[in-house]
Coordinates of C-alpha atoms in Angstrom, one line a residue:
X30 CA 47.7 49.4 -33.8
X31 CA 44.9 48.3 -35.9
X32 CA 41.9 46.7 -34.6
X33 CA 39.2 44.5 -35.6
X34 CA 35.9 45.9 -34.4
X35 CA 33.0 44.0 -33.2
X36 CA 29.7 44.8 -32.4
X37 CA 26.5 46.7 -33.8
X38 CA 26.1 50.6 -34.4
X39 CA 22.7 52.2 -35.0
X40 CA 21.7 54.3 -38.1
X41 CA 23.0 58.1 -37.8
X42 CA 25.8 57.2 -34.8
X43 CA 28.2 55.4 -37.2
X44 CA 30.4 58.3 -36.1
X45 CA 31.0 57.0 -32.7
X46 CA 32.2 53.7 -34.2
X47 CA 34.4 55.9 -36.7
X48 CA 35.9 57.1 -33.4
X49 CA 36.3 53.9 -31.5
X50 CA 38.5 52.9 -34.8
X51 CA 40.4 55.3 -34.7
X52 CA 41.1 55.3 -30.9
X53 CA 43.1 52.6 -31.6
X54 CA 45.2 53.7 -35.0
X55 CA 45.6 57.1 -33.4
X56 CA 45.3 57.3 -29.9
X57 CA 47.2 53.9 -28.7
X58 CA 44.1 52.1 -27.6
X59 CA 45.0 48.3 -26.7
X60 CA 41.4 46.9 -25.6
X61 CA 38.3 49.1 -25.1
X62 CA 34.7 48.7 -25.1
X63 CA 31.6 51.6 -25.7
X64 CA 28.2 51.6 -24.9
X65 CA 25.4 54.6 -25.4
X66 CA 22.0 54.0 -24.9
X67 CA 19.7 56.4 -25.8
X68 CA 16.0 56.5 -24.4
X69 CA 16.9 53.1 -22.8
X70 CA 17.4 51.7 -25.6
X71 CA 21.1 50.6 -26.9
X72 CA 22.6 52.3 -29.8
X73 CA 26.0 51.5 -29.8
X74 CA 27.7 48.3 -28.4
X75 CA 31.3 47.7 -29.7
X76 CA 34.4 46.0 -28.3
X77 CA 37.9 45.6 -30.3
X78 CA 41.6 45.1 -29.1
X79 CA 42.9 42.6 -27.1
X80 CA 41.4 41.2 -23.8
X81 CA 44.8 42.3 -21.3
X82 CA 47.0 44.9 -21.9
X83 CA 49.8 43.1 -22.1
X84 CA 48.2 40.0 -24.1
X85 CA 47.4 38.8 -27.1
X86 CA 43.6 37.0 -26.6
X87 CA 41.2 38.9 -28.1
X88 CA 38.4 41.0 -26.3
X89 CA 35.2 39.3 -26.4
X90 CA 31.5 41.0 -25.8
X91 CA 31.7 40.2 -22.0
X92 CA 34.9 41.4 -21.4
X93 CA 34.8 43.9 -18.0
X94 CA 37.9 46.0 -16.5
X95 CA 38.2 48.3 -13.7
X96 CA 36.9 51.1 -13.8
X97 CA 38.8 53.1 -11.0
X98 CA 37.1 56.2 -10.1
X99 CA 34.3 55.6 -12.4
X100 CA 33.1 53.4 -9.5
X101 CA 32.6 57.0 -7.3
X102 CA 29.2 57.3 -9.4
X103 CA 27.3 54.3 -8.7
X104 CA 28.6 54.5 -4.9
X105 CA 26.8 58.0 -4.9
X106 CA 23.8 56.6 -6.7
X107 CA 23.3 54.3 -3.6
X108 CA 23.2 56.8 -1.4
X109 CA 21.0 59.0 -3.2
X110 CA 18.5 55.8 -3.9
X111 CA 18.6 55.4 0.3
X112 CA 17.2 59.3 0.7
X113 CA 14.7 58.9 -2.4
X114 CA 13.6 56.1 0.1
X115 CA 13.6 58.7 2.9
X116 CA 16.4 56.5 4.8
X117 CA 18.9 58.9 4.1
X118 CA 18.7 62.8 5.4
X119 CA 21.3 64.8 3.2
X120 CA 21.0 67.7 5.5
X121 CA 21.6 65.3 8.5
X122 CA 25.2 65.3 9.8
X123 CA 27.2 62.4 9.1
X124 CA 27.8 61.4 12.9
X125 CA 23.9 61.1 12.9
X126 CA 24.5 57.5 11.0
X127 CA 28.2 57.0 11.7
X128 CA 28.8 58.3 15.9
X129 CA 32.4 57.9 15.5
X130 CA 33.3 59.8 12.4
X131 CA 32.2 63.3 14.2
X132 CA 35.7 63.1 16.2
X133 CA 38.6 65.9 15.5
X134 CA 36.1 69.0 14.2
X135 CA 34.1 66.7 12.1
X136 CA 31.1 67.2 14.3
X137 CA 29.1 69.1 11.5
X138 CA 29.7 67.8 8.8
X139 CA 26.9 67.2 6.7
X140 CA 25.7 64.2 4.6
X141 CA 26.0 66.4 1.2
X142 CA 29.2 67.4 2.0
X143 CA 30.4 64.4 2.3
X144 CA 28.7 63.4 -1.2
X145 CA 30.1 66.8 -2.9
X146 CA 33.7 66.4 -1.8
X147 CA 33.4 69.1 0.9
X148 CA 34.2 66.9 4.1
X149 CA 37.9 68.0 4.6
X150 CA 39.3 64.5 4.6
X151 CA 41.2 63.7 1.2
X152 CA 44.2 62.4 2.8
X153 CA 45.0 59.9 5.7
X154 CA 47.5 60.9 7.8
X155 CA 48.0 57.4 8.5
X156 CA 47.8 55.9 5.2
X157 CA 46.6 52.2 4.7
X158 CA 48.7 49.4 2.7
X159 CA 46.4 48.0 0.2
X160 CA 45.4 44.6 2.6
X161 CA 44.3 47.2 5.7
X162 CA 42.2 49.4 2.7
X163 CA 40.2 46.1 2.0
X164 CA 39.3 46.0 5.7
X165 CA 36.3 48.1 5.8
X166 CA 36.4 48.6 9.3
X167 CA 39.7 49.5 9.4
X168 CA 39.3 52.0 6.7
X169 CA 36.4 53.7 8.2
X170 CA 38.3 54.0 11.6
X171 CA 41.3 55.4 9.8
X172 CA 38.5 57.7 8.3
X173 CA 36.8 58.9 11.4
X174 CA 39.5 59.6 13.4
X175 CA 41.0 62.1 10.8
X176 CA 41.2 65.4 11.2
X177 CA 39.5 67.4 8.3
X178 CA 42.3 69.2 6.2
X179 CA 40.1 72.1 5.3
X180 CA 36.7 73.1 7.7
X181 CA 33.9 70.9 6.3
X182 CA 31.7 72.6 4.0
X183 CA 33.9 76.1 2.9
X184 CA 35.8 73.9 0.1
X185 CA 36.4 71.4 -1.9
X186 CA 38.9 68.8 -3.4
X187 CA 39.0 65.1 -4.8
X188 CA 38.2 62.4 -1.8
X189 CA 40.3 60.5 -4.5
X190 CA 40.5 57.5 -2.1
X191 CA 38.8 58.4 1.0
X192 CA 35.5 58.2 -0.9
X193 CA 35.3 54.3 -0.4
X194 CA 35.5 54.2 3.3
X195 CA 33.2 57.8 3.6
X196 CA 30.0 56.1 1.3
X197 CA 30.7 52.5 1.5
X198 CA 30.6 52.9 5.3
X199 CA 27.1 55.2 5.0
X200 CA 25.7 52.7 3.1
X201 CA 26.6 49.8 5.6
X202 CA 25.6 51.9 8.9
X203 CA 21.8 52.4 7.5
X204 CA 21.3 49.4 5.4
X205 CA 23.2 47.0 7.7
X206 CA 24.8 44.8 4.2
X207 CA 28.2 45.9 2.9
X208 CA 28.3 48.6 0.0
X209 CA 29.1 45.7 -2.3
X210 CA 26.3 43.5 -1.7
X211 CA 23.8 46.2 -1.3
X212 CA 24.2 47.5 -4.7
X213 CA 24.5 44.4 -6.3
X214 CA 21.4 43.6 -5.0
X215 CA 19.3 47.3 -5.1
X216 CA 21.6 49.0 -8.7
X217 CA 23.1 46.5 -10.7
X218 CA 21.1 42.8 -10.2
X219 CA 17.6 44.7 -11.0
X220 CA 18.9 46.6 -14.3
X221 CA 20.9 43.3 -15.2
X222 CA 24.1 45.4 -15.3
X223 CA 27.7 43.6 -15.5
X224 CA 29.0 45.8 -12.9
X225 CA 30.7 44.5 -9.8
X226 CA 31.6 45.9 -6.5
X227 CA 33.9 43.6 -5.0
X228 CA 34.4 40.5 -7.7
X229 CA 32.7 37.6 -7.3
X230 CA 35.0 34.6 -7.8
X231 CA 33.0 33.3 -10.7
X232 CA 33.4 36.1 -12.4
X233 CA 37.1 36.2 -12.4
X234 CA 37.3 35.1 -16.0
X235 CA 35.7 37.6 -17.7
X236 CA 38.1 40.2 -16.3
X237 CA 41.3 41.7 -18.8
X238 CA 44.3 42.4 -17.3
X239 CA 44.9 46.2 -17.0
X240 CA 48.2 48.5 -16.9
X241 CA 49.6 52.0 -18.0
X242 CA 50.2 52.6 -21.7
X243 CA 52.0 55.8 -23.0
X244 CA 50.0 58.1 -25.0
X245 CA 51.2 58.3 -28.6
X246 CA 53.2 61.6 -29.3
X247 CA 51.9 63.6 -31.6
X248 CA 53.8 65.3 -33.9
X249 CA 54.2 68.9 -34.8
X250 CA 52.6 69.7 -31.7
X251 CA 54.0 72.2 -28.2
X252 CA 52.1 70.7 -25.2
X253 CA 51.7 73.6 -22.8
X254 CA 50.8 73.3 -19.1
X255 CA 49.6 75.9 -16.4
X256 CA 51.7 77.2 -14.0
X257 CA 51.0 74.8 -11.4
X258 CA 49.6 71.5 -12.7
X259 CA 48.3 67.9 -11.3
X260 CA 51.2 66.4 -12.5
X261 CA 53.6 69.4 -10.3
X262 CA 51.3 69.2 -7.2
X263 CA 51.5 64.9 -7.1
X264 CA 55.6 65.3 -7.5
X265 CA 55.2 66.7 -4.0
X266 CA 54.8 64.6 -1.7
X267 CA 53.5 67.1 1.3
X268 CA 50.8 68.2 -1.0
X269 CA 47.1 67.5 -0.7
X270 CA 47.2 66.2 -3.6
X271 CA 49.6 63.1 -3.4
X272 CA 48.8 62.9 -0.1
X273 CA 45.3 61.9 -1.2
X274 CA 46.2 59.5 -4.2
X275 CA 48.4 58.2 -1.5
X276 CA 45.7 57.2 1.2
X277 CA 46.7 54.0 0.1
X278 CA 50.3 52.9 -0.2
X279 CA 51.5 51.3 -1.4
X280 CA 49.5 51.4 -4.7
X281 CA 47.7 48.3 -5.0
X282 CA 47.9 45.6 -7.8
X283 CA 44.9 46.2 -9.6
X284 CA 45.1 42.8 -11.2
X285 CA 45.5 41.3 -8.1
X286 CA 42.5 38.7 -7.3
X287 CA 42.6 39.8 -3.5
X288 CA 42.3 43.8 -4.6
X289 CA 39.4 43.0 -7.4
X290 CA 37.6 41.2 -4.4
X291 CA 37.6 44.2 -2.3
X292 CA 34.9 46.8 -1.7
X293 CA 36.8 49.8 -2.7
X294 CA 33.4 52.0 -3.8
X295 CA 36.2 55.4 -4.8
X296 CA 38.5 52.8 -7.0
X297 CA 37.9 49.5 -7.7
X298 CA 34.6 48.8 -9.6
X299 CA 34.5 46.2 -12.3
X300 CA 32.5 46.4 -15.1
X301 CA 31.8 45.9 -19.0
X302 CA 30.9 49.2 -20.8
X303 CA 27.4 48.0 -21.5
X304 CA 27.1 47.3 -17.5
X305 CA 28.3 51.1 -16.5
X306 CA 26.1 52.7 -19.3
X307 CA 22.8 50.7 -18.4
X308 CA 23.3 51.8 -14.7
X309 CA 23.8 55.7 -16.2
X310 CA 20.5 54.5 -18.2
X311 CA 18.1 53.7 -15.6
X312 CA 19.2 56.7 -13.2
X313 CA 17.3 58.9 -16.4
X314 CA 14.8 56.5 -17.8
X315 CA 13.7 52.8 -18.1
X316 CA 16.1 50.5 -19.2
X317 CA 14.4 48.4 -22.2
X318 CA 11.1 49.3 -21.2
X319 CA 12.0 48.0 -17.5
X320 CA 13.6 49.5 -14.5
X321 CA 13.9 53.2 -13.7
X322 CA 15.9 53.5 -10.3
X323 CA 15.9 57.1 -9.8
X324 CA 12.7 59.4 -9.8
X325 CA 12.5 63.0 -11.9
X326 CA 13.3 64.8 -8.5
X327 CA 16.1 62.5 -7.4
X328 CA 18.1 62.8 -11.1
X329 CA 17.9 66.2 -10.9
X330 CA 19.0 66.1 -7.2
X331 CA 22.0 63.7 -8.4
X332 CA 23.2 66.9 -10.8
X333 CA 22.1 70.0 -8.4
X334 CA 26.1 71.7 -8.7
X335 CA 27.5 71.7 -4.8
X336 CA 30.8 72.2 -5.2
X337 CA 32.4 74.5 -8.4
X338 CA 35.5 76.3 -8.5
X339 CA 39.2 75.4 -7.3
X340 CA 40.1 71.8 -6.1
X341 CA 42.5 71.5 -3.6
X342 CA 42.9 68.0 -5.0
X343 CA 43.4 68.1 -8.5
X344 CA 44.4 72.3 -8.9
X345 CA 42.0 72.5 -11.5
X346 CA 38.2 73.9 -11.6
X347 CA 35.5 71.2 -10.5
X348 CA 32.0 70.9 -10.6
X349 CA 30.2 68.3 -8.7
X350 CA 26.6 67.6 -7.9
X351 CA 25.5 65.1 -5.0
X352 CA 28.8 62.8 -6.2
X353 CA 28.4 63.0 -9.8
X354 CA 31.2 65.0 -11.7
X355 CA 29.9 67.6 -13.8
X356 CA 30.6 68.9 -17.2
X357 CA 33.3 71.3 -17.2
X358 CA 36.7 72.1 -18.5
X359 CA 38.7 69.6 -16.5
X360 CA 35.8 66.6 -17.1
X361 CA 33.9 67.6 -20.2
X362 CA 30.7 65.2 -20.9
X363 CA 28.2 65.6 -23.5
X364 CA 26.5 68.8 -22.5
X365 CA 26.4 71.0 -19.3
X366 CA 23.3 68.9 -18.4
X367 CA 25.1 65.5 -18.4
X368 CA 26.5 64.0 -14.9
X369 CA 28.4 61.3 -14.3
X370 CA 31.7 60.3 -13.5
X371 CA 35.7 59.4 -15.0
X372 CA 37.9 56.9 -13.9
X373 CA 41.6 58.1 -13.9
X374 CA 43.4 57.0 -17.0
X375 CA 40.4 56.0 -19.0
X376 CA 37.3 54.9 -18.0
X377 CA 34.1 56.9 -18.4
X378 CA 30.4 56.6 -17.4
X379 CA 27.4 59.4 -17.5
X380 CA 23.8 60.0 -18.6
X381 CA 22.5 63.5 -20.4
X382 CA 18.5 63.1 -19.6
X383 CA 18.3 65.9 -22.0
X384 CA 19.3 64.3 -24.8
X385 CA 18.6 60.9 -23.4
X386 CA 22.4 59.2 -23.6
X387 CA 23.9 56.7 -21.3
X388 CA 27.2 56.3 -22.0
X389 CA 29.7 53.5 -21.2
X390 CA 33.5 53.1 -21.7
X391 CA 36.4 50.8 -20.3
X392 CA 39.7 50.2 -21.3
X393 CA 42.5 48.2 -20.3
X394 CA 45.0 50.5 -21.1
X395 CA 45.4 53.4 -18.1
X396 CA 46.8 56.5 -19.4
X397 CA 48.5 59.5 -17.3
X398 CA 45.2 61.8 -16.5
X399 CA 43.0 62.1 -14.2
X400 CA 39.2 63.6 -15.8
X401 CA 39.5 64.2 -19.3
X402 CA 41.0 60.9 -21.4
X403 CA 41.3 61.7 -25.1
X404 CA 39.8 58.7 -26.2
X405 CA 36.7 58.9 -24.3
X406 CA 36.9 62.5 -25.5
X407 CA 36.9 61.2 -29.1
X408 CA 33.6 59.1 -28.5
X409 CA 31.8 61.7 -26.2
X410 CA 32.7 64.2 -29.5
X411 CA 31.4 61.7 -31.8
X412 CA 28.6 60.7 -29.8
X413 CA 27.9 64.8 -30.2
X414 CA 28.4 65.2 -33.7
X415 CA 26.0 62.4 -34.1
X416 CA 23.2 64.0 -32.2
X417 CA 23.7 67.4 -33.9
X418 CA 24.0 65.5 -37.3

């Protein structure tokens, strides 16, 4: 489809809006939005499409979608705000700040591990119907009394769900507020970002309604896949990994005013693009002369690689700092200094302090994949062309 575009574009990154374009004629975009900042300043700003997936309303400048898994990166940046503030020990064991979680072998496991995917606790044995995940007591019980799948600390693999209940409960045991309310109030209110962690009711308006879309097929081409994919490993259901996309079940209804209410900090984030770039802005810089959130030492802590190599999760190679994904093969981002974080099917947020780009994206439209969506692939590329040009 074709797509009226809206927005402004600075001189020398008319490439990126190039891209965005053609997202849409080539790559079956239905409603998408992008935001880079660059120095702190914004560079691009653009929305097109329609406001739902399924809908014909057009999407306007405010426009904010989930952002799934995208969400994982602000929930780490709380936690890594609470030890800048020395509240937070990352070599402490978890049980230090949560006594319950160190039942069933969990005894050691250590606030970084946790962060860098390393605690052993993907899955649930027990898994949660979408009402008990919004309980956050009830998820963090379900949590703690896991047994770890893997020894905490020797590997990694995608806390695909398990991430909300593992930092939204940290944050709540030292701060005392839920995860929601304290980043609201510490992240996102200070840098004026559109960014929610459990929807406020006035805001329900502004949101699109999201859903899967088939990628177009593209023709003349022979898709090959490795020998043992994602896609094999979640068709089994006694694998790790459908077992941890599946620690809730059943899947929720993301359009669902009860689930967009919810403080889900590994899934169900809403946000505009220019709200998830401007967070990725101030973690690097000043936002519009303003607020800077994280120090020199605690960006470069954020992106310190802790975890590289197989996932048990997602059977691919992963790199991860302190929560932030990190460029790679499976989640490529602007350069190998950029972190940040992809939601599955779309959505895309990350900051490259080298180059000084924050980058936002949301769509309504979820397509199959997990890290590496080829229309946020399209406008990281042009966003890199434009830098190089």
């Amino acid at each position: 489809m074709e797509a009226n575009v809206n927005g402004t574009v600075a001189e020398g990154f008319e490439a990126v809006g190039e891209a965005f374009a053609a997202n849409f004629t080539r790559l079956g975009e239905r409603g998408a939005a992008v935001t880079v900042y660059r120095d702190g300043h914004r560079v691009v700003h653009l929305w097109a499409g329609t406001r739902d997936v399924d809908g014909t309303e057009p999407w306007q400048e405010g426009t904010a979608q989930i952002i799934r898994s995208a969400t994982k990166g602000v929930a780490a940046a709380a936690l890594l705000l609470l030890h800048q503030r020395g509240e937070l020990d990352l070599d402490a064991p978890v049980g230090e700040y949560w006594p319950e979680y160190k039942a069933h072998g969990k005894e050691h496991t250590l606030v970084r591990h946790l962060l860098a995917h390393r605690a052993g606790v993907p899955v649930l044995d027990h898994p949660l119907t979408p009402e008990q995940a919004a309980d956050p007591d009830l998820g963090a019980a379900a949590v703690a009394a896991q047994a770890p799948a893997w020894e905490p600390g020797t590997a990694h693999g995608y806390h695909a769900q398990t991430y909300s209940w593992l930092t939204g409960e940290l944050i709540r045991r030292i701060t005392g507020r839920p995860a929601g309310e304290w980043i609201a109030h510490e992240i996102t209110g200070p840098v004026d970002a559109p960014l929610w962690l459990g929807l406020p009711a006035q805001e329900h308006d502004r949101v699109g309604r999201v859903g899967p879309v088939e990628p177009p097929r593209v023709e003349g081409t022979l898709r090959t896949r490795p020998k043992q994919s994602v896609a094999d490993a979640y068709a089994d259901p006694t694998s790790l990994t459908r077992r941890a996309f599946a620690a809730i079940t059943p899947l929720p209804d993301e359009n669902a005013p009860a689930y967009r209410a919810a403080t889900l900090p590994a899934s169900n984030g809403i946000a505009t693009a220019d709200g998830l770039a401007r967070v990725y802005a101030s973690l690097t810089g000043e936002v519009d002369g303003g607020v800077r959130l994280f120090t020199p030492s605690t960006m470069e802590l954020a992106r310190k690689e802790q975890s590289s190599g197989p996932d048990r999760v997602l059977m691919v190679n992963t790199r991860f700092g302190l929560g932030p994904m990190l460029h790679g093969p499976a989640s490529p981002l602007l350069t190998p200094h950029s972190f940040g974080h992809p939601g599955r099917g779309g959505a895309l947020g990350f900051a490259d302090p080298e180059s000084g780009i924050a980058f936002g994206y949301v769509t309504n439209g979820f397509q199959p994949g997990v890290t590496a969506d080829p229309r946020a692939q399209s406008l990281v590329r042009a966003v890199r062309n434009a830098l190089s040009a």
